[in-house]
PDB file of C-alpha atoms in Angstrom:
ATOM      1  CA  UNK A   1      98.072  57.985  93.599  1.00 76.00           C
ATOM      2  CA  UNK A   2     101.337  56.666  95.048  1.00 87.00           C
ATOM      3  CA  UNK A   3     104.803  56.622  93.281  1.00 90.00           C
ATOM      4  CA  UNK A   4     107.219  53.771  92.942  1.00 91.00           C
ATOM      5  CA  UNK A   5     110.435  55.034  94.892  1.00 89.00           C
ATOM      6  CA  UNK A   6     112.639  52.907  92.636  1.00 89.00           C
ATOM      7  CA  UNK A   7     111.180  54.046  89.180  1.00 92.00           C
ATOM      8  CA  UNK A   8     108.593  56.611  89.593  1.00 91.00           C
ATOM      9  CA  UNK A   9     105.485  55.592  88.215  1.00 93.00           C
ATOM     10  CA  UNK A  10     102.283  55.649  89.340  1.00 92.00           C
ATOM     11  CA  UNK A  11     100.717  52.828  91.824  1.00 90.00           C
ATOM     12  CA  UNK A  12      97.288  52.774  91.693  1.00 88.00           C
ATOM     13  CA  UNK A  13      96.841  51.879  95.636  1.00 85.00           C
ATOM     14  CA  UNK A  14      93.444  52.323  98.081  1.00 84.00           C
ATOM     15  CA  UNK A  15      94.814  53.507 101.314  1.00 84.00           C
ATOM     16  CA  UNK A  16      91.529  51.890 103.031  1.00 87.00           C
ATOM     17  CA  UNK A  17      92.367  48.300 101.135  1.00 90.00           C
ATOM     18  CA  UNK A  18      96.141  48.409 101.788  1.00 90.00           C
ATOM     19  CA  UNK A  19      97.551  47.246 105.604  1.00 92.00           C
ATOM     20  CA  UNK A  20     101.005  47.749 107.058  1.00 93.00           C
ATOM     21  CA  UNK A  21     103.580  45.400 106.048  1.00 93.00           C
ATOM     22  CA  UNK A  22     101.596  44.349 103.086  1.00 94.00           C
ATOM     23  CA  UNK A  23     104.133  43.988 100.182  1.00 93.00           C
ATOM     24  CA  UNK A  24     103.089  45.341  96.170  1.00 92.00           C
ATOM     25  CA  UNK A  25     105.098  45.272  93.170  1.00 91.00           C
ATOM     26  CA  UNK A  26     105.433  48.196  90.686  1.00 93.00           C
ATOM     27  CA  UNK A  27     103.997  47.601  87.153  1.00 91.00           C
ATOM     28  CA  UNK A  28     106.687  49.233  85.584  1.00 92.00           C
ATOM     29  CA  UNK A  29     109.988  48.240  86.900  1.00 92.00           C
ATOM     30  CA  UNK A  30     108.683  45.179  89.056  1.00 90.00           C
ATOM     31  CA  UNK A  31     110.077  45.911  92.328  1.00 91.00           C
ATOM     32  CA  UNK A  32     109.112  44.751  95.781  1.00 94.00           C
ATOM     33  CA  UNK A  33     107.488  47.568  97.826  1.00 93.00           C
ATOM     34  CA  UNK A  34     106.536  47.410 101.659  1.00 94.00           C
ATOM     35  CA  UNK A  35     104.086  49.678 102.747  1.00 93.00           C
ATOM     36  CA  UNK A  36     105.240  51.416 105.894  1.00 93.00           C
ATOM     37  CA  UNK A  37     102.627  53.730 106.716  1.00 90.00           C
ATOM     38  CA  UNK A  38      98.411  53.571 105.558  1.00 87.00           C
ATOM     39  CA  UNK A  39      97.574  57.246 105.985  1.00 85.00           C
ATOM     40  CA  UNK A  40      99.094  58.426 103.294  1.00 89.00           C
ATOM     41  CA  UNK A  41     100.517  55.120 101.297  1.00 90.00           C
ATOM     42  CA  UNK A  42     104.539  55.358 102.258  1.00 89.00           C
ATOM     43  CA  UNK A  43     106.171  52.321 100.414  1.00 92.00           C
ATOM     44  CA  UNK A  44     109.927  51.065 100.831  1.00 92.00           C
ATOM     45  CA  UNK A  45     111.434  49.353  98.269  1.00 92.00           C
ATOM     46  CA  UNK A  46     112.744  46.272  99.508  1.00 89.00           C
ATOM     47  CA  UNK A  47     116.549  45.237  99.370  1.00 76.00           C
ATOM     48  CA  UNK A  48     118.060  42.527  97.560  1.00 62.00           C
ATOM     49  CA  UNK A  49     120.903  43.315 100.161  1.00 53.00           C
ATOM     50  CA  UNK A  50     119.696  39.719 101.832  1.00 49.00           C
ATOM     51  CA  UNK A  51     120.255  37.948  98.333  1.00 50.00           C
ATOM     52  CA  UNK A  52     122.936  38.841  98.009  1.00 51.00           C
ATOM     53  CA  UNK A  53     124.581  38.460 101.024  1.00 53.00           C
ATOM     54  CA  UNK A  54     123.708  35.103 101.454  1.00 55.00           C
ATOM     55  CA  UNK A  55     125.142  34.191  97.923  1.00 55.00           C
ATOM     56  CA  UNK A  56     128.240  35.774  98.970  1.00 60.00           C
ATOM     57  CA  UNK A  57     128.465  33.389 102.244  1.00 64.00           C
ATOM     58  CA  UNK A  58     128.285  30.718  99.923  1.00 64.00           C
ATOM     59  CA  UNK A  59     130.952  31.851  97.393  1.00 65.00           C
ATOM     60  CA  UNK A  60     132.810  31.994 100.645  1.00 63.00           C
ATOM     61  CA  UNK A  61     132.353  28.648 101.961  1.00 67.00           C
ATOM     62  CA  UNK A  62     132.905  27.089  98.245  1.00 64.00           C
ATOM     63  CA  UNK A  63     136.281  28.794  98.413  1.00 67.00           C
ATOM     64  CA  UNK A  64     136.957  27.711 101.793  1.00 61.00           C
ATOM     65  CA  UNK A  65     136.000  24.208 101.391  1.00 62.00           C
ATOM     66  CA  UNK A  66     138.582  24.112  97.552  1.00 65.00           C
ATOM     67  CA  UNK A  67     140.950  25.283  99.742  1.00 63.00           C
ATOM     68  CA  UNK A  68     140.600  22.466 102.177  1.00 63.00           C
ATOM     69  CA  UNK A  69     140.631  19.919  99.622  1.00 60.00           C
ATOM     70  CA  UNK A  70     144.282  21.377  98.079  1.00 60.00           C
ATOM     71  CA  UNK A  71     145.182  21.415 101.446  1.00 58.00           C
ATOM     72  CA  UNK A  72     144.587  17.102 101.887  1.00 58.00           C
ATOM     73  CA  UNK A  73     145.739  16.576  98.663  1.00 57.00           C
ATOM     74  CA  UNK A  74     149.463  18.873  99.513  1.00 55.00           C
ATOM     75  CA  UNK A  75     149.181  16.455 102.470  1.00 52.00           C
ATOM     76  CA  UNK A  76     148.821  13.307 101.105  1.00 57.00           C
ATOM     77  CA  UNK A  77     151.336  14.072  98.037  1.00 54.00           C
ATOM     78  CA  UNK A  78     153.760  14.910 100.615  1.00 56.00           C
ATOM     79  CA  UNK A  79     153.198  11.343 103.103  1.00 56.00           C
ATOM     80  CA  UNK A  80     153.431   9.520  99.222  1.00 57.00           C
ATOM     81  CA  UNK A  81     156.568  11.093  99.116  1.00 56.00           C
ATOM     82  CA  UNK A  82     157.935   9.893 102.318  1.00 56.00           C
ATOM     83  CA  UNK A  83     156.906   6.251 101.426  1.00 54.00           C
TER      84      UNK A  83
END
């Protein structure tokens, strides 16, 4: 019987039916688990780390590219007042 790093609870996991790499989820609080090693089960939870850097990149761009647009609008407000 294997334990959920995350949560604790049991995993009912074969170590003969289970390969490297091979991702499970835990019945209790869901998580993803890689298993690392066959003989004996060792499972890593897996990160949302990736998630949520790549939602952050976007924030980033969105920012970048509203700061654009204020940027061609200052512009053009300040040719209009030229005219």
């Amino acid at each position: 019987m294997i334990r959920c790093p995350d949560c604790g609870a049991e995993i009912d996991v074969d170590e003969d039916e289970v390969e490297e790499g091979e991702i499970l989820s835990c019945p209790e609080c869901e998580s993803e688990l890689e298993v690392t090693q066959t003989h004996p089960v060792h499972l890593n939870p897996i990160s949302d780390d990736l998630d949520e850097e790549e939602d952050e990149e976007e924030e980033d761009e969105d920012e970048a590219d509203e700061e654009e647009d204020e940027e061609d609008d200052d512009l053009e407000d300040e040719e209009d007042d030229e005219e």
